[in-house]
Structures are given as structure tokens and as C-alpha cells.
Amino acid sequence: MPVPESPAPGGPAAQPPRRSVLKSAFAVGLAACLPPALAACTGSDRPENLVVAGGEPGGFYLEFSTLLAAALERHGVAHHAGAVATGGSLDNLAELRSGQAAFAVALADAAVQPDAGTAEIAAIGKVYENYVHCVVRKDSGIRDITGLAGRRVAVGQPGSGTSLTTPRLLEAAGLGTSADAAAPSAGTAGVENLGLNDGIAALRAGTVDALFWSGGVPTAAIAAAQQDVELGLLDLAGLLPELRRRYGGMYDRVLIPEGSYPGVPAVWTVGAPNLLLCRRDLDNATVERTVQLLVHNAGELIPQSSLGVQFLSAESLINTAGVPLHPAAADAYRDLHG
């Protein structure tokens, strides 16, 4: 089942609150066609509230989290569920560790960091593939990542997975980084911690020369910006051997197809698994019902703008890039698939 990027509340220049809850748009209730594990839910054995830590407006994390929260509520996994706007993967891991969220989406490379609190966190499944975008203006003259030397680069909002992945990409390309974005030295890129919406605004204004963003395809905010200024994407796939040498095999070679963004040709880039995570102490019944939801109701989690380049499928759900499955999730998958 494809699970791509899709619009979410907030325009390209919007400044979202660091953490805000989006109320579910669906009423609580059980559908007539629920699989048995979901149909067995009763008011006494389900949590009162479940929070899903999402991401920035205009990106896939928040859209997916909102759809998931609505489905958790609609199918009776919880009495109430809502999605939370955050900076992204690193913020979401913090939300899990603190107990502020029961579920979170996060990049696999963020989830396996030494300070990610992996002893407290487990995977429900791999829900889709994240695509790293390196977005430049077509009139910039930048044709590959080495052309970012001496340029100003937006590397992701603090708390996002992009802010972790981007320095790795620059280092793999042999580029240093400088916090003095206005005057980077030779062989370095001047970096600014700007997220998707602020980064697009800076790219439009010419105050940065490139924007890194890790998300689904298409990313709604990038597609919208293309209407105002001609944009291009840099091929990043050549960095994979060095990335894998340094960080293992979690990164993939993936294609952003032609037509994903108007006028932009197909381009190979770096992909990373995106995981749905939970706390290890989340009760087994809630975990099992969530797995059933992902397997049997995946279509409810696919935005209408799907291009079919990400997959939430029974086969891919268990490929969690070394992050252990919650024991109840592992049992649920064994029951489903043997």
C-alpha cells in the first residue's frame, strides 16, 4: 500500500507551534467490517487517550499521524486519539521517552542513536520510506552536492530527523560545515537550522542556496513552492557507499519519479526507513490492535495524493532496520503470517 507525502495544515511560510494537538476529525465508533481483533475492543480494555507524535505542517509525518490517530479512535483502539505537531524525529523520540506520546513516527537513523533511549522504545513497524530532498533553485547553477561548497544551506529544524541526516550527507560528500552561514570558508557549506516551511521561504527569498528535507513524495509544501519559483533536485545516490561504510546498511537508493514535482526530472536520492514507534511499556492489547489496524486498514492511512512510491504493506512492516519490534507486535505478525 503506498503511503506518500500529502498536504497538511499551514502554508509554506507558516511557523507552527513546537507542539500542538490536532483534534481527530472522526467520531468514536466501530466499523461493521472490523477484523476480529479490533471488533473485540470494549470500553473497559482500551486506553482513554492516545497521542501520536507527528511533525511539521506541510510534511508527511503530521499527515500520517493525523490519519493514524483518526483511525485509532474510529476503530476503538482508544476512546480518543490525536496527533501532535513537532519538529520531527528527534522531538518525537523525546515525546516517547517523556511519556507525552504513546506512538511516534521517526527515521530509523534517529531511532538508533546512542541517546535515542532505545531501551525504552520499540517498533510497531516500518510504515514507509523517507526520501531525502536536496532542493535548489534552477537558476542557482548548482548541479551536484559538491556545488554547495561556499553556499548557504538549510539543514532542517532542530529536533527533526533531517537535522541529523544532512550533516552526514555533507560529510560523505567531503564538505565541512560552518555555523557562519553568511560567509562559509572554502570547502564548507554554511548551515542554518531551518525546517521545511522556513527553509522554502528562505529559498524563495534567496537567503539560502539549498534546502534539505527528508519526507515523502511529493512533499506538498515543495510542490506548492514550485508554482512561484523553478526548483531542482540534486542526485544524492552517489553518497550511499560512504554513508553505508560509516553508518551501516540502513540507507537505500531510491528514485523520486519524474512528475513528482512539475518540471522536475526523475532523480536518484538517499532513502531511509520511517518507523512507527511506541514505548516498550505500552500494553500488549493496544499494540496488537494497532498492528491489526496497519495490516487490515492501511488504505485509511493513504492520502489521496499518493504516487505509489512508498509502501505500507504486510511484507515491509517487519523490516524495522535493527530497531526491535515490541514483543506484542512480533507476536501479532507471527499470528498473521506464520
XYZ file of C-alpha atoms in Angstrom:
338
model
C 0.000 0.000 0.000
C 1.516 3.334 -0.953
C 1.899 5.962 1.735
C 3.255 9.235 0.322
C 3.574 12.848 1.300
C 0.426 14.899 1.385
C -0.775 18.346 2.348
C -1.213 19.254 5.982
C -2.418 22.408 7.701
C -0.282 25.541 7.365
C 1.171 27.367 4.365
C 4.803 27.299 3.289
C 5.730 30.305 5.423
C 3.719 29.239 8.468
C 5.524 28.952 11.790
C 3.901 26.012 13.597
C 3.850 25.798 17.367
C 6.538 23.489 18.696
C 3.943 21.065 19.982
C 0.248 21.296 19.205
C -2.517 18.693 19.218
C -4.734 18.215 16.179
C -8.181 17.021 17.191
C -9.378 13.919 15.399
C -11.914 14.613 12.659
C -13.651 11.322 13.166
C -16.202 10.188 15.733
C -15.519 7.247 18.004
C -17.161 4.059 16.767
C -16.521 0.643 15.334
C -16.936 -0.091 11.647
C -19.039 -3.097 10.702
C -16.196 -4.697 8.757
C -13.562 -4.638 11.503
C -11.210 -7.628 11.716
C -11.846 -9.775 14.799
C -9.051 -8.347 16.965
C -10.390 -4.816 16.529
C -14.025 -5.788 16.775
C -13.310 -7.334 20.189
C -12.372 -3.958 21.717
C -14.567 -2.938 24.614
C -14.796 0.295 26.551
C -13.096 -1.241 29.582
C -9.944 -2.590 27.910
C -8.826 0.320 25.769
C -6.932 3.460 26.807
C -8.766 6.718 27.295
C -6.312 8.799 25.237
C -3.531 8.021 22.765
C -1.198 10.704 21.409
C 0.753 10.250 18.156
C 3.834 12.486 17.814
C 3.947 13.780 14.235
C 5.995 16.535 12.578
C 5.873 19.848 10.723
C 2.821 21.142 8.846
C 3.311 20.577 5.121
C 5.150 17.280 5.677
C 4.170 13.617 5.721
C 4.772 12.927 9.417
C 1.929 15.133 10.583
C -0.408 13.977 7.819
C 0.240 10.308 8.544
C -0.013 10.832 12.301
C -3.336 12.621 11.916
C -4.752 9.822 9.763
C -3.440 7.207 12.188
C -4.915 8.988 15.224
C -8.275 9.219 13.481
C -8.187 5.503 12.672
C -7.146 4.553 16.225
C -10.164 6.446 17.520
C -12.620 5.383 14.837
C -11.826 1.688 15.234
C -11.940 1.744 19.006
C -8.267 1.154 19.765
C -8.631 4.132 22.130
C -11.544 6.246 23.283
C -9.751 9.353 21.985
C -6.611 9.871 19.892
C -4.877 12.928 18.490
C -1.762 13.915 16.560
C 0.884 16.335 17.818
C 2.850 18.811 15.679
C 6.590 18.638 16.460
C 9.959 19.378 14.870
C 10.278 15.783 13.639
C 12.075 12.537 14.521
C 14.292 13.703 17.387
C 11.462 15.618 19.032
C 9.195 12.603 18.606
C 11.660 10.305 20.353
C 11.763 12.768 23.236
C 7.947 12.755 23.338
C 8.011 8.964 23.685
C 10.709 8.933 26.353
C 8.848 11.512 28.437
C 5.573 9.632 28.179
C 3.881 12.566 26.404
C 3.117 10.342 23.396
C 2.215 6.678 23.043
C 3.219 6.486 19.365
C 5.657 8.395 17.176
C 6.999 8.343 13.646
C 10.766 8.653 13.266
C 13.603 7.931 10.882
C 15.476 4.726 11.625
C 18.824 6.561 11.789
C 17.440 8.787 14.537
C 15.940 5.859 16.432
C 19.268 4.004 16.712
C 21.285 6.967 18.010
C 23.036 6.246 21.350
C 20.977 8.960 23.057
C 17.668 7.922 21.462
C 16.580 5.966 24.541
C 16.328 2.682 22.624
C 15.958 0.721 25.864
C 12.577 2.436 26.342
C 11.417 2.355 22.702
C 10.190 -0.405 20.395
C 8.911 -0.561 16.830
C 5.371 -1.275 15.690
C 6.561 -1.456 12.080
C 8.148 0.250 9.101
C 5.389 2.385 7.635
C 7.081 3.900 4.585
C 10.350 5.035 3.002
C 11.635 8.557 3.563
C 13.195 10.389 0.594
C 15.943 12.943 1.168
C 15.370 16.026 -0.992
C 18.154 18.471 -1.731
C 16.199 21.344 -3.271
C 17.890 24.188 -5.171
C 16.696 26.975 -7.408
C 17.141 26.101 -11.069
C 18.878 29.430 -11.636
C 21.451 28.723 -8.882
C 23.930 26.932 -11.139
C 24.294 24.153 -8.540
C 24.362 20.796 -10.293
C 25.603 18.382 -7.606
C 26.184 18.325 -3.873
C 29.829 19.401 -4.155
C 28.470 22.654 -5.587
C 27.230 23.519 -2.098
C 30.773 24.452 -1.052
C 30.748 28.118 -0.128
C 26.934 28.181 -0.217
C 24.222 28.657 2.420
C 22.223 25.544 3.207
C 19.063 24.927 5.256
C 19.704 21.655 7.076
C 16.465 21.019 8.980
C 14.687 22.306 12.029
C 16.254 21.405 15.392
C 14.542 18.255 16.599
C 13.998 16.896 13.084
C 15.489 13.776 11.547
C 16.670 15.949 8.654
C 18.956 17.847 11.028
C 20.666 14.524 11.822
C 20.849 13.145 8.282
C 22.005 16.306 6.461
C 25.402 16.681 8.186
C 26.061 13.018 7.396
C 25.361 13.669 3.716
C 27.602 16.737 3.616
C 30.426 14.876 5.349
C 30.050 11.927 2.965
C 30.431 14.441 0.109
C 33.687 15.708 1.644
C 32.185 19.028 2.716
C 32.723 20.657 6.075
C 30.058 22.737 7.743
C 30.158 26.227 9.165
C 27.692 27.843 11.546
C 28.561 31.151 9.871
C 26.062 30.678 7.068
C 26.725 34.135 5.621
C 30.425 33.542 4.984
C 31.362 29.846 4.785
C 35.027 29.098 4.142
C 36.324 27.191 1.123
C 35.203 23.576 1.095
C 32.443 24.140 3.632
C 28.737 24.786 3.489
C 27.217 27.431 5.717
C 24.382 25.768 7.590
C 21.173 27.177 9.005
C 18.724 25.171 11.125
C 15.583 25.886 9.135
C 12.697 23.485 8.791
C 10.567 22.829 5.740
C 8.396 25.938 5.709
C 11.042 28.437 6.815
C 13.570 26.804 4.504
C 11.285 27.149 1.492
C 10.677 30.800 2.357
C 14.450 31.370 2.555
C 14.989 29.564 -0.754
C 12.344 31.747 -2.386
C 13.982 34.872 -0.951
C 17.469 33.777 -1.963
C 18.822 33.843 1.597
C 19.759 30.160 1.312
C 21.001 28.313 -1.759
C 19.730 24.826 -0.920
C 17.191 23.142 1.323
C 17.494 19.624 2.693
C 14.257 17.878 3.600
C 13.527 14.262 4.416
C 9.966 13.202 3.699
C 7.557 11.516 1.344
C 6.982 12.146 -2.342
C 5.517 14.522 -3.212
C 6.017 16.914 -0.313
C 3.086 19.296 -0.575
C 4.973 22.428 0.521
C 7.708 21.856 -2.070
C 5.162 21.253 -4.824
C 3.407 24.498 -3.866
C 6.672 26.461 -3.923
C 7.343 25.188 -7.447
C 4.444 27.346 -8.615
C 6.357 30.501 -7.628
C 9.992 29.658 -8.362
C 11.577 26.984 -10.552
C 13.231 24.367 -8.380
C 15.512 21.413 -8.992
C 16.605 18.339 -7.029
C 20.196 17.114 -6.676
C 21.152 13.460 -7.154
C 22.425 12.150 -3.804
C 22.686 8.427 -4.568
C 26.442 8.629 -5.166
C 26.894 9.220 -1.431
C 25.487 5.818 -0.482
C 28.755 3.816 -0.392
C 30.296 6.267 2.069
C 27.104 6.543 4.121
C 26.881 2.769 4.410
C 30.568 2.487 5.291
C 30.091 4.928 8.153
C 26.608 4.074 9.392
C 25.679 0.611 8.149
C 23.101 -0.518 5.637
C 20.033 1.400 6.772
C 20.201 3.867 3.867
C 18.760 2.915 0.471
C 18.984 4.098 -3.154
C 15.531 5.364 -4.092
C 14.056 7.191 -7.075
C 11.970 10.352 -6.959
C 9.966 9.754 -10.152
C 9.566 12.259 -12.948
C 6.373 14.206 -12.437
C 6.555 14.134 -8.659
C 7.147 17.888 -8.910
C 6.132 19.855 -12.015
C 9.012 20.215 -14.452
C 11.498 18.256 -12.317
C 13.047 15.160 -13.951
C 13.469 11.853 -12.129
C 16.367 11.854 -9.679
C 18.022 9.202 -7.527
C 18.459 10.006 -3.889
C 19.001 8.547 -0.423
C 16.137 6.834 1.365
C 15.770 5.831 4.993
C 13.139 3.673 6.674
C 10.481 5.543 8.580
C 9.204 3.683 11.614
C 6.128 3.786 13.789
C 7.460 3.530 17.340
C 5.990 3.128 20.786
C 7.157 2.857 24.362
C 8.178 -0.651 25.402
C 5.738 -0.471 28.304
C 2.718 0.169 26.061
C 0.169 -2.536 26.852
C 0.097 -5.603 24.619
C -3.568 -5.278 23.646
C -3.117 -1.749 22.270
C -0.020 -2.811 20.327
C -1.755 -5.851 18.847
C -4.783 -3.823 17.784
C -2.549 -1.199 16.192
C -0.774 -3.888 14.146
C -4.165 -5.196 13.033
C -5.099 -1.660 12.017
C -1.916 -1.193 9.965
C -2.383 -4.527 8.202
C -6.140 -4.552 7.619
C -6.942 -0.841 7.322
C -3.829 0.513 5.594
C -5.975 2.152 2.922
C -7.290 4.607 5.507
C -3.750 5.888 6.078
C -3.008 6.730 2.434
C -3.529 10.365 1.403
C -5.341 10.908 -1.880
C -2.252 12.449 -3.497
C -0.469 9.072 -3.442
C 2.013 8.489 -6.258
C 2.595 4.880 -5.273
C 6.260 5.294 -4.334
C 6.029 4.486 -0.629
C 4.650 1.299 0.823
C 2.848 0.382 3.999
C 2.493 -3.337 3.414
C 2.424 -6.550 5.406
C 5.763 -7.542 3.867
C 7.607 -4.317 4.701
C 6.149 -3.636 8.151
C 8.564 -6.019 9.897
C 11.699 -4.519 8.286
C 12.496 -2.120 11.109
C 16.210 -1.515 10.371
C 17.504 -3.065 13.569
C 15.023 -1.412 15.942
C 13.414 -4.326 17.845
C 9.696 -4.874 17.457
C 7.522 -4.581 20.541
C 7.007 -8.217 21.677
C 3.250 -7.956 21.158
C 3.826 -6.633 17.627
C 6.165 -9.512 16.838
C 3.541 -11.968 18.126
C 0.839 -10.269 16.060
C 2.879 -10.512 12.861
C 3.628 -14.193 13.561
C -0.081 -14.857 14.028
C -0.848 -13.051 10.772
C 1.922 -14.511 8.616
C 3.192 -17.593 10.375
